[in-house]
Structure formats: C-alpha cells, structure tokens
Amino acid sequence: MSEHGADAMRGVPWPSNGLSEIPFRLYTDPEQYRLEQERIFKGPTWSFLCLAAEIPNPGDYVATTIGETAVVVTRDAAGGINAFVNRCAHRGNLLCFERQGNVNEIKCIYHGWTYDLTGKLTGVAFERGVKRQGGMPPEFRKDEHDLARLKVAELAGLVFGSFRDDAPDLESYLGAQVVGGIRRVLNRPARILGRSTQVLPNNWKLYSENTKDTYHASILHLFLTTFRINRLSMPGGIYIDDSGGNHFSQAKLDYAAEDADYKREGLRADSDLRLEDPSVIESVDEYGDSVSVQILTIFPSMILQQFRNTIAVRVIRPRGLEKTELDWIHLGFEDDDEAMTERRLRQGNMVGAAGYISMEDGCVGGLSSAPCASTTTTAGW
Amino acid sequence: MMGGYDAASQPFRSSEAAIRGFWKKYRALIGN
C-alpha cells in the first residue's frame, strides 16, 4: 500500500506503470479532482503567487488562489513577504475581496477579527464581552488562532508559496536547469504591461499538457508554420528536471533549417501568404542567444513564456472538473525603452486569449473534453 | 509514442517527453 494508505485506493486506477497511457477518467472523475486539490495543490509543491513587483511597499497585498484555495500575499513592515490562507480563523469567511490593495491590517467584515500583515491574530471584537457578560472564555489565546501560513520563496522576482513545510527548497524543487531557464528570461527587474484572464472549457490538466507539448505547436498553430516563426525543424530541445514536473523547451530562429519534412506532411510549409503588416512578428534578439521561443513550466500551474519579445507568466487555476481559468500577466522590464515596450505590446497580439497563435489552445482543450467524458479508454503520450 | 517512452531531456522537439514528465510527477504525488 502506498504512503497515502487506503485513501489512495479511491483514485482512478492506472492501466500500467508506464507514462504513456493515461486513463481518460483522470480528467472527469470528481474524486480524482478532490485528491488533486489535497495532494498536488496543497502537497509538497510550489505554486506561483505573484510578482514581487506587485507588492513593493509595506501593506501591499495580492489576493490569489492555489488550486481552489484562496490565499493572500502581503509585504510586511519589515519588507518580508508573507502568504496565508485568505479565510478568517474564526468562521472561515473570505478576508480580502479585491485582487490587490494596501492595508495596515486585515480585518474580517463578519465579526471584526483582525490580523497583522504576517497573519497573526491581533484583535477579537468584544473579546472580553459587553458589560462583563459574554466574550471569549478565559482560556482563549489569540496566538493559537493565527491564519494558516504558507512557506514562501522568491526567485528572479517571482513569488512562490507552498502549503507544506516539508516541501524541498524552491531551487531544489525546480532543478538547476529550470532555474537557469527562469533566470535567463527574467534577468532584470520586470514590470507588468497588462493582464487578462480567459476561461477554458476543460479540465486543468489538459492545458498543463498543452504547454508541455512541443509536438503540436507548429501543427495546430498554422500561424507559426505559415510565417516560419517556429517549426520543429528549427534547432532546439527540451529540458526536463529529474522529477519530470518542471521543464522548458527552446527553439532558435533559423530560416535556413531543412523543411523537407514539413513539405511532406502538407503543413502549409510553402504558403504564398504574407502578412500585410509584418511588424507584429518583427523582433530583436534581446538575450543574444538566438532563442526565439522558450516555454517553461513549473508543476503544477505556472508557465513562463518568452515568445520572441513577448514575455508572460501564465497561471492555471482549476475551477471545477471541466472549467479552468488561465491568467496571463504580460511583462516587460523596468529598463525597456519606448520602442521595446511598443514592440512587446505589438507582439502581444500573437499570445493571450485571442492571440494569432495561442487562440487555438483556448478551444482545443474543449475538443478533448467531450471524448474524455464518453470513454473509459486511455490517451497515449 | 512520440519521442520515445521516457520523460527525459531531448535535443529535439518532435516529442511528448515533457507531457510524460507531467504524469511522472503527478503520479508520484497522487500515489496511484
């Protein structure tokens, strides 16, 4: 029996010990979804919380989620970053409603329980009662009712949290190569250019797979193939950490790469189509290494994308078995000049919910969901 | 299976190795 004991028996059974056959029920089974919340999102993993640049000043906070659990991230008076569950220790009421803001303390609107910026309970309304009647019992101790804190770590301006004290330190969790992939892209202070959220009509894992799927990119996304932006024939590779969960892929721009394979597959490799305004794909080699595409994933729910000069953090947020919210945070750097900012914004038309490239990813998960619901057979990877 | 059966780094991209990596990590955590 596994370390999870008898509880593990309630999950979806796997047909083999291999990694290439996945039961479709993994995407549709309610009990599996519950297990994922407990063992993955609240397990010994690290999830993206926010950018450090979003909470530069004491009192700044961001309200976010890990899986379906509401979390608050704060900057305290000493400059430290804290994260705790966004639920009052009293009755579980949601504490912070706005996505971000600045406060001196966090007060629950329900019964006025108050917490400092580290999540410590500092005040209980009418703790000693009214007119010496009622109130909390004498043995009540505020220091036993702090908010449930998360372990926090920061890397290259990205703030991560974990529910588990026994989670490995962040860099060990990611592996040296993936850490290098993050530092390559976020090599100086970032700033947010914009953000959006799209709703995907599918289980969260279908999008996770999509972001790790280098095979599909220049097949589903004909914009890439047609305008020779990214083809599998261009130089590149896949780097996967020992755990398997974290990875990045890279592709280098090489218009002279042999494309006989594409011609044979009939993938619009010899199109006469031309962009009326090619400025949307015009880019500069800002890192000096010719890498035009890097897609990096951090298990379970974060993607760092460098697509030419567009840089974005994507966050996968499960919202039930067949609904997923996908957050896009579009980035530039503090030292970008006006021309670079305009370039990043223009190239931003290629990504996001309606992006020339990524729009297909917003619907292909839904096309996979219907077969998942109607069959018990396996998918092959 | 595209690119083989394992979940290791590869010097090419016509592969589903990273998807297999996702399931490797997933199974280790879920416990089934």
mmCIF file of C-alpha atoms in Angstrom:
data_model
loop_
_atom_site.group_PDB
_atom_site.id
_atom_site.type_symbol
_atom_site.label_atom_id
_atom_site.label_comp_id
_atom_site.label_asym_id
_atom_site.label_seq_id
_atom_site.Cartn_x
_atom_site.Cartn_y
_atom_site.Cartn_z
ATOM 1 C CA MET A 1 0.000 0.000 0.000
ATOM 2 C CA SER A 2 1.298 3.461 -0.800
ATOM 3 C CA GLU A 3 2.286 6.093 1.730
ATOM 4 C CA HIS A 4 -1.166 7.602 1.298
ATOM 5 C CA GLY A 5 -2.732 4.458 2.764
ATOM 6 C CA ALA A 6 -6.215 3.258 1.946
ATOM 7 C CA ASP A 7 -7.197 6.722 0.701
ATOM 8 C CA ALA A 8 -5.121 6.124 -2.425
ATOM 9 C CA MET A 9 -7.429 3.323 -3.438
ATOM 10 C CA ARG A 10 -10.176 5.818 -4.181
ATOM 11 C CA GLY A 11 -8.274 7.391 -7.064
ATOM 12 C CA VAL A 12 -8.606 6.405 -10.700
ATOM 13 C CA PRO A 13 -6.686 3.160 -11.375
ATOM 14 C CA TRP A 14 -3.872 3.305 -13.942
ATOM 15 C CA PRO A 15 -3.524 0.606 -16.559
ATOM 16 C CA SER A 16 0.238 0.186 -16.209
ATOM 17 C CA ASN A 17 3.368 1.548 -14.610
ATOM 18 C CA GLY A 18 4.182 3.442 -17.806
ATOM 19 C CA LEU A 19 3.764 7.140 -18.505
ATOM 20 C CA SER A 20 2.379 6.793 -21.999
ATOM 21 C CA GLU A 21 -1.149 5.596 -21.247
ATOM 22 C CA ILE A 22 -3.408 7.905 -19.309
ATOM 23 C CA PRO A 23 -6.966 6.909 -18.287
ATOM 24 C CA PHE A 24 -9.440 9.467 -19.642
ATOM 25 C CA ARG A 25 -11.240 9.294 -16.297
ATOM 26 C CA LEU A 26 -8.403 11.318 -14.785
ATOM 27 C CA TYR A 27 -9.994 14.347 -16.418
ATOM 28 C CA THR A 28 -13.575 13.592 -15.422
ATOM 29 C CA ASP A 29 -13.586 11.836 -12.037
ATOM 30 C CA PRO A 30 -14.774 14.086 -9.139
ATOM 31 C CA GLU A 31 -12.871 12.083 -6.521
ATOM 32 C CA GLN A 32 -9.657 12.428 -8.528
ATOM 33 C CA TYR A 33 -10.224 16.184 -8.667
ATOM 34 C CA ARG A 34 -10.581 16.270 -4.858
ATOM 35 C CA LEU A 35 -7.376 14.288 -4.446
ATOM 36 C CA GLU A 36 -5.554 16.722 -6.714
ATOM 37 C CA GLN A 37 -6.520 19.657 -4.510
ATOM 38 C CA GLU A 38 -5.136 17.900 -1.425
ATOM 39 C CA ARG A 39 -2.104 16.063 -2.763
ATOM 40 C CA ILE A 40 -0.941 18.348 -5.546
ATOM 41 C CA PHE A 41 -2.009 21.928 -4.877
ATOM 42 C CA LYS A 42 -1.750 21.511 -1.084
ATOM 43 C CA GLY A 43 1.000 18.937 -1.417
ATOM 44 C CA PRO A 44 4.812 19.359 -1.332
ATOM 45 C CA THR A 45 4.760 21.553 -4.446
ATOM 46 C CA TRP A 46 5.459 25.217 -5.147
ATOM 47 C CA SER A 47 2.828 27.408 -6.777
ATOM 48 C CA PHE A 48 3.223 30.871 -8.265
ATOM 49 C CA LEU A 49 1.665 33.551 -6.052
ATOM 50 C CA CYS A 50 2.537 36.903 -7.618
ATOM 51 C CA LEU A 51 5.385 39.053 -8.824
ATOM 52 C CA ALA A 52 7.423 40.766 -6.129
ATOM 53 C CA ALA A 53 6.872 43.914 -8.188
ATOM 54 C CA GLU A 54 3.153 43.733 -7.383
ATOM 55 C CA ILE A 55 3.793 44.239 -3.663
ATOM 56 C CA PRO A 56 6.718 46.697 -3.478
ATOM 57 C CA ASN A 57 5.584 48.611 -0.358
ATOM 58 C CA PRO A 58 4.677 47.646 3.227
ATOM 59 C CA GLY A 59 0.962 46.928 3.403
ATOM 60 C CA ASP A 60 0.684 45.888 -0.246
ATOM 61 C CA TYR A 61 -1.245 42.681 -0.766
ATOM 62 C CA VAL A 62 -2.390 40.408 -3.571
ATOM 63 C CA ALA A 63 -5.343 38.046 -3.207
ATOM 64 C CA THR A 64 -4.891 34.938 -5.318
ATOM 65 C CA THR A 65 -5.526 31.220 -5.337
ATOM 66 C CA ILE A 66 -3.574 27.977 -5.296
ATOM 67 C CA GLY A 67 -5.802 25.406 -6.873
ATOM 68 C CA GLU A 68 -9.169 26.364 -5.426
ATOM 69 C CA THR A 69 -7.781 27.625 -2.111
ATOM 70 C CA ALA A 70 -7.871 31.397 -1.556
ATOM 71 C CA VAL A 71 -4.527 32.871 -0.485
ATOM 72 C CA VAL A 72 -3.297 36.361 0.440
ATOM 73 C CA VAL A 73 0.268 37.540 -0.158
ATOM 74 C CA THR A 74 1.481 40.580 1.800
ATOM 75 C CA ARG A 75 4.552 42.785 2.193
ATOM 76 C CA ASP A 76 5.022 43.430 5.909
ATOM 77 C CA ALA A 77 6.577 46.451 7.635
ATOM 78 C CA ALA A 78 9.998 44.787 7.716
ATOM 79 C CA GLY A 79 9.899 44.174 3.955
ATOM 80 C CA GLY A 80 9.225 40.471 4.268
ATOM 81 C CA ILE A 81 6.801 38.594 2.055
ATOM 82 C CA ASN A 82 4.118 36.520 3.779
ATOM 83 C CA ALA A 83 1.384 34.268 2.461
ATOM 84 C CA PHE A 84 -1.554 32.780 4.292
ATOM 85 C CA VAL A 85 -4.946 31.313 3.612
ATOM 86 C CA ASN A 86 -7.484 34.017 2.797
ATOM 87 C CA ARG A 87 -10.021 32.672 5.303
ATOM 88 C CA CYS A 88 -10.698 34.011 8.788
ATOM 89 C CA ALA A 89 -9.596 31.633 11.527
ATOM 90 C CA HIS A 90 -12.954 32.232 13.216
ATOM 91 C CA ARG A 91 -15.674 31.206 10.741
ATOM 92 C CA GLY A 92 -13.746 30.781 7.519
ATOM 93 C CA ASN A 93 -15.016 33.993 5.965
ATOM 94 C CA LEU A 94 -13.129 35.383 2.977
ATOM 95 C CA LEU A 95 -10.930 38.214 4.255
ATOM 96 C CA CYS A 96 -9.620 40.090 1.197
ATOM 97 C CA PHE A 97 -12.025 40.615 -1.693
ATOM 98 C CA GLU A 98 -10.057 42.896 -4.015
ATOM 99 C CA ARG A 99 -7.350 41.423 -6.226
ATOM 100 C CA GLN A 100 -4.776 43.751 -4.717
ATOM 101 C CA GLY A 101 -4.503 46.767 -2.430
ATOM 102 C CA ASN A 102 -2.685 48.333 0.517
ATOM 103 C CA VAL A 103 -3.764 47.934 4.147
ATOM 104 C CA ASN A 104 -2.363 48.390 7.642
ATOM 105 C CA GLU A 105 -4.097 45.274 8.884
ATOM 106 C CA ILE A 106 -6.551 42.678 7.653
ATOM 107 C CA LYS A 107 -9.982 42.745 9.247
ATOM 108 C CA CYS A 108 -12.776 40.263 8.723
ATOM 109 C CA ILE A 109 -16.048 42.005 7.883
ATOM 110 C CA TYR A 110 -18.098 39.265 9.583
ATOM 111 C CA HIS A 111 -17.064 39.574 13.261
ATOM 112 C CA GLY A 112 -14.183 42.021 13.133
ATOM 113 C CA TRP A 113 -11.330 39.661 13.870
ATOM 114 C CA THR A 114 -8.134 41.458 12.927
ATOM 115 C CA TYR A 115 -4.772 40.155 11.692
ATOM 116 C CA ASP A 116 -1.442 41.837 11.101
ATOM 117 C CA LEU A 117 0.422 41.580 7.789
ATOM 118 C CA THR A 118 2.095 38.335 8.834
ATOM 119 C CA GLY A 119 -1.255 36.660 9.503
ATOM 120 C CA LYS A 120 -1.035 36.915 13.285
ATOM 121 C CA LEU A 121 -4.371 37.400 15.077
ATOM 122 C CA THR A 122 -4.175 40.750 16.841
ATOM 123 C CA GLY A 123 -7.745 41.590 17.707
ATOM 124 C CA VAL A 124 -11.064 39.903 18.512
ATOM 125 C CA ALA A 125 -14.110 42.162 18.717
ATOM 126 C CA PHE A 126 -15.646 42.085 22.188
ATOM 127 C CA GLU A 127 -13.060 39.560 23.322
ATOM 128 C CA ARG A 128 -13.927 40.349 26.966
ATOM 129 C CA GLY A 129 -17.642 40.602 26.280
ATOM 130 C CA VAL A 130 -20.005 43.530 26.788
ATOM 131 C CA LYS A 131 -20.697 44.903 30.262
ATOM 132 C CA ARG A 132 -18.705 41.990 31.661
ATOM 133 C CA GLN A 133 -21.011 39.496 30.041
ATOM 134 C CA GLY A 134 -20.214 37.080 27.235
ATOM 135 C CA GLY A 135 -16.953 37.265 25.348
ATOM 136 C CA MET A 136 -14.371 34.617 24.824
ATOM 137 C CA PRO A 137 -13.619 32.134 27.606
ATOM 138 C CA PRO A 138 -10.594 32.992 29.790
ATOM 139 C CA GLU A 139 -8.508 30.188 28.313
ATOM 140 C CA PHE A 140 -8.871 31.614 24.786
ATOM 141 C CA ARG A 141 -5.455 32.549 23.396
ATOM 142 C CA LYS A 142 -5.166 34.674 20.284
ATOM 143 C CA ASP A 143 -1.773 33.224 19.410
ATOM 144 C CA GLU A 144 -3.445 29.870 18.803
ATOM 145 C CA HIS A 145 -5.650 31.311 16.050
ATOM 146 C CA ASP A 146 -3.303 32.863 13.518
ATOM 147 C CA LEU A 147 -4.072 32.443 9.830
ATOM 148 C CA ALA A 148 -2.699 29.296 8.229
ATOM 149 C CA ARG A 149 0.654 30.374 6.815
ATOM 150 C CA LEU A 150 2.360 29.156 3.660
ATOM 151 C CA LYS A 151 6.054 28.665 3.090
ATOM 152 C CA VAL A 152 7.254 31.440 0.747
ATOM 153 C CA ALA A 153 10.227 31.773 -1.598
ATOM 154 C CA GLU A 154 11.234 34.278 -4.257
ATOM 155 C CA LEU A 155 13.200 33.641 -7.418
ATOM 156 C CA ALA A 156 14.005 36.237 -10.099
ATOM 157 C CA GLY A 157 11.129 38.411 -8.952
ATOM 158 C CA LEU A 158 8.606 35.548 -8.911
ATOM 159 C CA VAL A 159 6.996 34.762 -5.554
ATOM 160 C CA PHE A 160 6.020 31.166 -4.855
ATOM 161 C CA GLY A 161 4.172 29.515 -1.992
ATOM 162 C CA SER A 162 3.801 26.032 -0.595
ATOM 163 C CA PHE A 163 1.353 24.658 1.957
ATOM 164 C CA ARG A 164 3.871 22.088 3.124
ATOM 165 C CA ASP A 165 6.783 22.794 5.451
ATOM 166 C CA ASP A 166 8.419 19.612 4.163
ATOM 167 C CA ALA A 167 8.459 20.817 0.553
ATOM 168 C CA PRO A 168 12.030 20.939 -0.773
ATOM 169 C CA ASP A 169 13.551 24.391 -1.100
ATOM 170 C CA LEU A 170 12.390 26.097 -4.279
ATOM 171 C CA GLU A 171 15.582 25.771 -6.321
ATOM 172 C CA SER A 172 15.940 22.075 -5.456
ATOM 173 C CA TYR A 173 12.290 21.585 -6.429
ATOM 174 C CA LEU A 174 12.847 23.226 -9.819
ATOM 175 C CA GLY A 175 16.246 21.760 -10.663
ATOM 176 C CA ALA A 176 19.299 23.721 -11.768
ATOM 177 C CA GLN A 177 18.448 23.754 -15.487
ATOM 178 C CA VAL A 178 14.943 25.107 -14.959
ATOM 179 C CA VAL A 179 16.262 27.713 -12.522
ATOM 180 C CA GLY A 180 18.681 28.721 -15.280
ATOM 181 C CA GLY A 181 15.802 28.943 -17.737
ATOM 182 C CA ILE A 182 13.940 31.311 -15.411
ATOM 183 C CA ARG A 183 16.976 33.487 -14.761
ATOM 184 C CA ARG A 184 17.712 33.636 -18.497
ATOM 185 C CA VAL A 185 14.359 35.324 -19.210
ATOM 186 C CA LEU A 186 13.862 37.336 -16.021
ATOM 187 C CA ASN A 187 17.396 38.662 -15.885
ATOM 188 C CA ARG A 188 16.494 42.121 -14.571
ATOM 189 C CA PRO A 189 13.628 43.871 -12.752
ATOM 190 C CA ALA A 190 10.348 43.243 -14.535
ATOM 191 C CA ARG A 191 7.270 45.419 -14.799
ATOM 192 C CA ILE A 192 3.731 44.456 -15.672
ATOM 193 C CA LEU A 193 2.445 45.634 -19.060
ATOM 194 C CA GLY A 194 -1.037 44.158 -18.745
ATOM 195 C CA ARG A 195 -3.044 41.179 -17.661
ATOM 196 C CA SER A 196 -6.071 39.186 -18.717
ATOM 197 C CA THR A 197 -7.958 36.063 -17.738
ATOM 198 C CA GLN A 198 -9.610 33.597 -20.075
ATOM 199 C CA VAL A 199 -11.896 30.709 -19.217
ATOM 200 C CA LEU A 200 -11.045 27.335 -20.704
ATOM 201 C CA PRO A 201 -13.848 24.770 -21.166
ATOM 202 C CA ASN A 202 -11.762 21.872 -19.968
ATOM 203 C CA ASN A 203 -10.007 20.180 -17.073
ATOM 204 C CA TRP A 204 -6.862 21.987 -15.880
ATOM 205 C CA LYS A 205 -4.587 19.082 -16.790
ATOM 206 C CA LEU A 206 -5.453 19.338 -20.487
ATOM 207 C CA TYR A 207 -3.957 22.824 -20.560
ATOM 208 C CA SER A 208 -0.953 21.699 -18.496
ATOM 209 C CA GLU A 209 -0.263 19.039 -21.101
ATOM 210 C CA ASN A 210 -0.707 21.568 -23.904
ATOM 211 C CA THR A 211 2.012 23.808 -22.523
ATOM 212 C CA LYS A 212 4.454 20.896 -22.406
ATOM 213 C CA ASP A 213 3.533 19.641 -25.869
ATOM 214 C CA THR A 214 6.204 20.758 -28.333
ATOM 215 C CA TYR A 215 4.814 18.316 -30.911
ATOM 216 C CA HIS A 216 1.584 20.239 -31.517
ATOM 217 C CA ALA A 217 2.920 23.775 -31.712
ATOM 218 C CA SER A 218 3.647 24.134 -35.411
ATOM 219 C CA ILE A 219 0.827 21.779 -36.428
ATOM 220 C CA LEU A 220 -2.178 23.215 -34.587
ATOM 221 C CA HIS A 221 -0.839 26.759 -34.789
ATOM 222 C CA LEU A 222 -0.554 27.280 -38.538
ATOM 223 C CA PHE A 223 0.378 30.914 -37.990
ATOM 224 C CA LEU A 224 3.730 29.602 -36.749
ATOM 225 C CA THR A 225 4.274 27.368 -39.746
ATOM 226 C CA THR A 226 2.925 29.703 -42.403
ATOM 227 C CA PHE A 227 5.104 32.624 -41.440
ATOM 228 C CA ARG A 228 8.097 30.449 -40.494
ATOM 229 C CA ILE A 229 8.060 31.658 -36.916
ATOM 230 C CA ASN A 230 8.592 28.331 -35.200
ATOM 231 C CA ARG A 231 8.945 24.920 -36.800
ATOM 232 C CA LEU A 232 10.190 21.677 -35.345
ATOM 233 C CA SER A 233 12.897 21.721 -38.000
ATOM 234 C CA MET A 234 14.496 24.709 -36.313
ATOM 235 C CA PRO A 235 17.246 23.999 -33.759
ATOM 236 C CA GLY A 236 16.046 23.433 -30.228
ATOM 237 C CA GLY A 237 15.412 20.959 -27.462
ATOM 238 C CA ILE A 238 13.508 20.005 -24.329
ATOM 239 C CA TYR A 239 14.973 20.176 -20.827
ATOM 240 C CA ILE A 240 13.156 18.244 -18.091
ATOM 241 C CA ASP A 241 14.067 18.124 -14.399
ATOM 242 C CA ASP A 242 14.545 14.803 -12.614
ATOM 243 C CA SER A 243 11.042 14.882 -11.113
ATOM 244 C CA GLY A 244 9.541 15.300 -14.593
ATOM 245 C CA GLY A 245 7.248 18.100 -13.468
ATOM 246 C CA ASN A 246 9.302 21.117 -14.494
ATOM 247 C CA HIS A 247 10.635 21.744 -17.958
ATOM 248 C CA PHE A 248 11.443 24.207 -20.662
ATOM 249 C CA SER A 249 11.664 23.947 -24.403
ATOM 250 C CA GLN A 250 13.665 26.244 -26.616
ATOM 251 C CA ALA A 251 13.734 26.971 -30.331
ATOM 252 C CA LYS A 252 16.238 29.045 -32.214
ATOM 253 C CA LEU A 253 15.288 31.087 -35.216
ATOM 254 C CA ASP A 254 16.788 29.519 -38.330
ATOM 255 C CA TYR A 255 15.072 30.266 -41.638
ATOM 256 C CA ALA A 256 17.550 28.037 -43.474
ATOM 257 C CA ALA A 257 16.588 24.927 -41.476
ATOM 258 C CA GLU A 258 15.679 21.987 -43.679
ATOM 259 C CA ASP A 259 11.915 21.864 -44.172
ATOM 260 C CA ALA A 260 11.518 18.784 -46.357
ATOM 261 C CA ASP A 261 9.661 17.066 -43.528
ATOM 262 C CA TYR A 262 7.120 19.872 -43.350
ATOM 263 C CA LYS A 263 6.578 19.821 -47.098
ATOM 264 C CA ARG A 264 5.951 16.070 -46.964
ATOM 265 C CA GLU A 265 3.345 16.499 -44.198
ATOM 266 C CA GLY A 266 1.484 19.202 -46.131
ATOM 267 C CA LEU A 267 1.555 21.635 -43.237
ATOM 268 C CA ARG A 268 1.236 24.847 -45.257
ATOM 269 C CA ALA A 269 5.008 24.910 -45.442
ATOM 270 C CA ASP A 270 5.155 26.581 -48.858
ATOM 271 C CA SER A 271 2.398 29.133 -48.457
ATOM 272 C CA ASP A 272 2.386 32.335 -50.507
ATOM 273 C CA LEU A 273 0.522 34.055 -47.691
ATOM 274 C CA ARG A 274 2.222 37.181 -46.433
ATOM 275 C CA LEU A 275 1.399 39.466 -43.539
ATOM 276 C CA GLU A 276 0.081 42.857 -44.664
ATOM 277 C CA ASP A 277 1.779 44.326 -41.598
ATOM 278 C CA PRO A 278 4.793 42.190 -40.639
ATOM 279 C CA SER A 279 5.634 44.411 -37.690
ATOM 280 C CA VAL A 280 3.684 42.035 -35.443
ATOM 281 C CA ILE A 281 6.417 39.435 -35.803
ATOM 282 C CA GLU A 282 9.427 41.705 -36.108
ATOM 283 C CA SER A 283 11.684 41.103 -33.139
ATOM 284 C CA VAL A 284 15.147 41.640 -31.741
ATOM 285 C CA ASP A 285 17.474 39.039 -30.213
ATOM 286 C CA GLU A 286 17.393 40.691 -26.800
ATOM 287 C CA TYR A 287 19.174 37.854 -24.989
ATOM 288 C CA GLY A 288 21.896 37.443 -27.615
ATOM 289 C CA ASP A 289 21.465 33.673 -27.871
ATOM 290 C CA SER A 290 19.127 33.390 -30.894
ATOM 291 C CA VAL A 291 16.477 31.642 -28.783
ATOM 292 C CA SER A 292 13.223 32.946 -30.212
ATOM 293 C CA VAL A 293 10.869 30.750 -28.175
ATOM 294 C CA GLN A 294 11.197 29.432 -24.648
ATOM 295 C CA ILE A 295 8.232 27.855 -22.896
ATOM 296 C CA LEU A 296 8.955 26.937 -19.275
ATOM 297 C CA THR A 297 6.581 25.151 -16.935
ATOM 298 C CA ILE A 298 6.617 24.774 -13.167
ATOM 299 C CA PHE A 299 4.492 21.981 -11.768
ATOM 300 C CA PRO A 300 1.636 22.240 -11.160
ATOM 301 C CA SER A 301 0.343 25.508 -12.510
ATOM 302 C CA MET A 302 2.778 28.101 -13.836
ATOM 303 C CA ILE A 303 4.202 28.848 -17.257
ATOM 304 C CA LEU A 304 6.888 31.403 -18.103
ATOM 305 C CA GLN A 305 6.745 32.254 -21.775
ATOM 306 C CA GLN A 306 9.268 34.067 -23.942
ATOM 307 C CA PHE A 307 7.965 34.220 -27.446
ATOM 308 C CA ARG A 308 10.307 36.480 -29.367
ATOM 309 C CA ASN A 309 9.968 39.682 -27.324
ATOM 310 C CA THR A 310 6.702 38.836 -25.617
ATOM 311 C CA ILE A 311 7.193 37.684 -22.057
ATOM 312 C CA ALA A 312 4.343 36.430 -19.938
ATOM 313 C CA VAL A 313 3.555 34.446 -16.843
ATOM 314 C CA ARG A 314 0.532 32.207 -17.245
ATOM 315 C CA VAL A 315 -1.203 30.691 -14.235
ATOM 316 C CA ILE A 316 -3.554 27.707 -14.426
ATOM 317 C CA ARG A 317 -6.422 27.857 -11.938
ATOM 318 C CA PRO A 318 -8.761 24.843 -11.702
ATOM 319 C CA ARG A 319 -12.387 25.868 -11.302
ATOM 320 C CA GLY A 320 -14.097 22.515 -11.249
ATOM 321 C CA LEU A 321 -13.699 19.385 -13.301
ATOM 322 C CA GLU A 322 -14.369 20.988 -16.678
ATOM 323 C CA LYS A 323 -13.544 24.636 -16.161
ATOM 324 C CA THR A 324 -10.161 26.332 -15.855
ATOM 325 C CA GLU A 325 -9.200 29.960 -15.537
ATOM 326 C CA LEU A 326 -5.991 30.945 -17.272
ATOM 327 C CA ASP A 327 -4.346 34.163 -16.110
ATOM 328 C CA TRP A 328 -1.926 35.981 -18.406
ATOM 329 C CA ILE A 329 0.478 38.517 -16.912
ATOM 330 C CA HIS A 330 2.325 40.310 -19.709
ATOM 331 C CA LEU A 331 5.759 41.575 -18.745
ATOM 332 C CA GLY A 332 8.417 43.998 -19.819
ATOM 333 C CA PHE A 333 11.405 45.313 -17.924
ATOM 334 C CA GLU A 334 11.969 48.474 -15.966
ATOM 335 C CA ASP A 335 14.817 49.479 -18.291
ATOM 336 C CA ASP A 336 12.870 48.952 -21.528
ATOM 337 C CA ASP A 337 12.852 51.998 -23.785
ATOM 338 C CA GLU A 338 9.687 53.168 -25.522
ATOM 339 C CA ALA A 339 10.463 51.256 -28.712
ATOM 340 C CA MET A 340 10.915 47.965 -26.837
ATOM 341 C CA THR A 341 7.702 48.443 -24.887
ATOM 342 C CA GLU A 342 5.824 49.113 -28.128
ATOM 343 C CA ARG A 343 7.456 46.034 -29.684
ATOM 344 C CA ARG A 344 6.389 43.836 -26.774
ATOM 345 C CA LEU A 345 2.836 45.166 -26.920
ATOM 346 C CA ARG A 346 2.631 44.690 -30.704
ATOM 347 C CA GLN A 347 3.938 41.141 -30.495
ATOM 348 C CA GLY A 348 1.442 40.593 -27.690
ATOM 349 C CA ASN A 349 -1.139 40.176 -30.450
ATOM 350 C CA MET A 350 0.273 36.704 -31.001
ATOM 351 C CA VAL A 351 -0.474 35.449 -27.488
ATOM 352 C CA GLY A 352 -3.313 35.602 -24.982
ATOM 353 C CA ALA A 353 -6.943 34.558 -25.332
ATOM 354 C CA ALA A 354 -7.299 35.970 -28.868
ATOM 355 C CA GLY A 355 -3.653 35.644 -29.910
ATOM 356 C CA TYR A 356 -2.855 34.742 -33.511
ATOM 357 C CA ILE A 357 -1.004 31.720 -32.152
ATOM 358 C CA SER A 358 -2.452 30.827 -28.783
ATOM 359 C CA MET A 359 -6.158 31.233 -29.546
ATOM 360 C CA GLU A 360 -6.323 27.624 -30.713
ATOM 361 C CA ASP A 361 -5.128 26.423 -27.316
ATOM 362 C CA GLY A 362 -8.164 28.102 -25.783
ATOM 363 C CA CYS A 363 -10.558 25.789 -27.568
ATOM 364 C CA VAL A 364 -8.616 22.598 -28.275
ATOM 365 C CA GLY A 365 -8.965 21.527 -24.638
ATOM 366 C CA GLY A 366 -12.728 21.635 -25.056
ATOM 367 C CA LEU A 367 -12.452 19.394 -28.114
ATOM 368 C CA SER A 368 -10.537 16.903 -25.957
ATOM 369 C CA SER A 369 -13.004 17.115 -23.079
ATOM 370 C CA ALA A 370 -16.005 15.675 -24.912
ATOM 371 C CA PRO A 371 -14.278 12.380 -25.802
ATOM 372 C CA CYS A 372 -12.897 12.180 -22.252
ATOM 373 C CA ALA A 373 -16.402 12.222 -20.831
ATOM 374 C CA SER A 374 -17.680 9.464 -23.093
ATOM 375 C CA THR A 375 -14.971 6.837 -22.895
ATOM 376 C CA THR A 376 -13.024 4.845 -20.352
ATOM 377 C CA THR A 377 -10.091 4.070 -22.620
ATOM 378 C CA THR A 378 -6.695 5.687 -22.411
ATOM 379 C CA ALA A 379 -4.892 8.553 -24.067
ATOM 380 C CA GLY A 380 -1.392 7.867 -25.353
ATOM 381 C CA TRP A 381 1.619 10.114 -24.868
ATOM 382 C CA MET B 1 4.871 7.216 -28.608
ATOM 383 C CA MET B 2 6.239 10.488 -29.904
ATOM 384 C CA GLY B 3 9.877 10.832 -28.903
ATOM 385 C CA GLY B 4 10.034 7.522 -27.034
ATOM 386 C CA TYR B 5 8.654 6.361 -23.704
ATOM 387 C CA ASP B 6 10.642 8.174 -21.049
ATOM 388 C CA ALA B 7 10.441 11.647 -19.559
ATOM 389 C CA ALA B 8 13.999 12.877 -20.019
ATOM 390 C CA SER B 9 15.581 15.854 -21.759
ATOM 391 C CA GLN B 10 15.959 15.580 -25.528
ATOM 392 C CA PRO B 11 17.881 17.610 -28.122
ATOM 393 C CA PHE B 12 14.824 17.814 -30.394
ATOM 394 C CA ARG B 13 11.179 18.867 -30.063
ATOM 395 C CA SER B 14 9.203 16.326 -32.088
ATOM 396 C CA SER B 15 8.415 14.682 -28.791
ATOM 397 C CA GLU B 16 5.876 14.330 -25.998
ATOM 398 C CA ALA B 17 8.541 13.679 -23.353
ATOM 399 C CA ALA B 18 7.568 16.717 -21.282
ATOM 400 C CA ILE B 19 3.938 15.531 -21.135
ATOM 401 C CA ARG B 20 5.169 12.212 -19.831
ATOM 402 C CA GLY B 21 7.164 14.213 -17.280
ATOM 403 C CA PHE B 22 3.946 15.868 -16.122
ATOM 404 C CA TRP B 23 2.377 12.471 -15.472
ATOM 405 C CA LYS B 24 5.508 11.182 -13.770
ATOM 406 C CA LYS B 25 5.310 13.998 -11.220
ATOM 407 C CA TYR B 26 1.514 13.735 -10.989
ATOM 408 C CA ARG B 27 1.583 10.013 -10.216
ATOM 409 C CA ALA B 28 4.311 10.452 -7.609
ATOM 410 C CA LEU B 29 2.152 12.968 -5.743
ATOM 411 C CA ILE B 30 -1.257 11.392 -6.195
ATOM 412 C CA GLY B 31 0.021 7.972 -5.213
ATOM 413 C CA ASN B 32 -1.738 5.801 -7.778
#
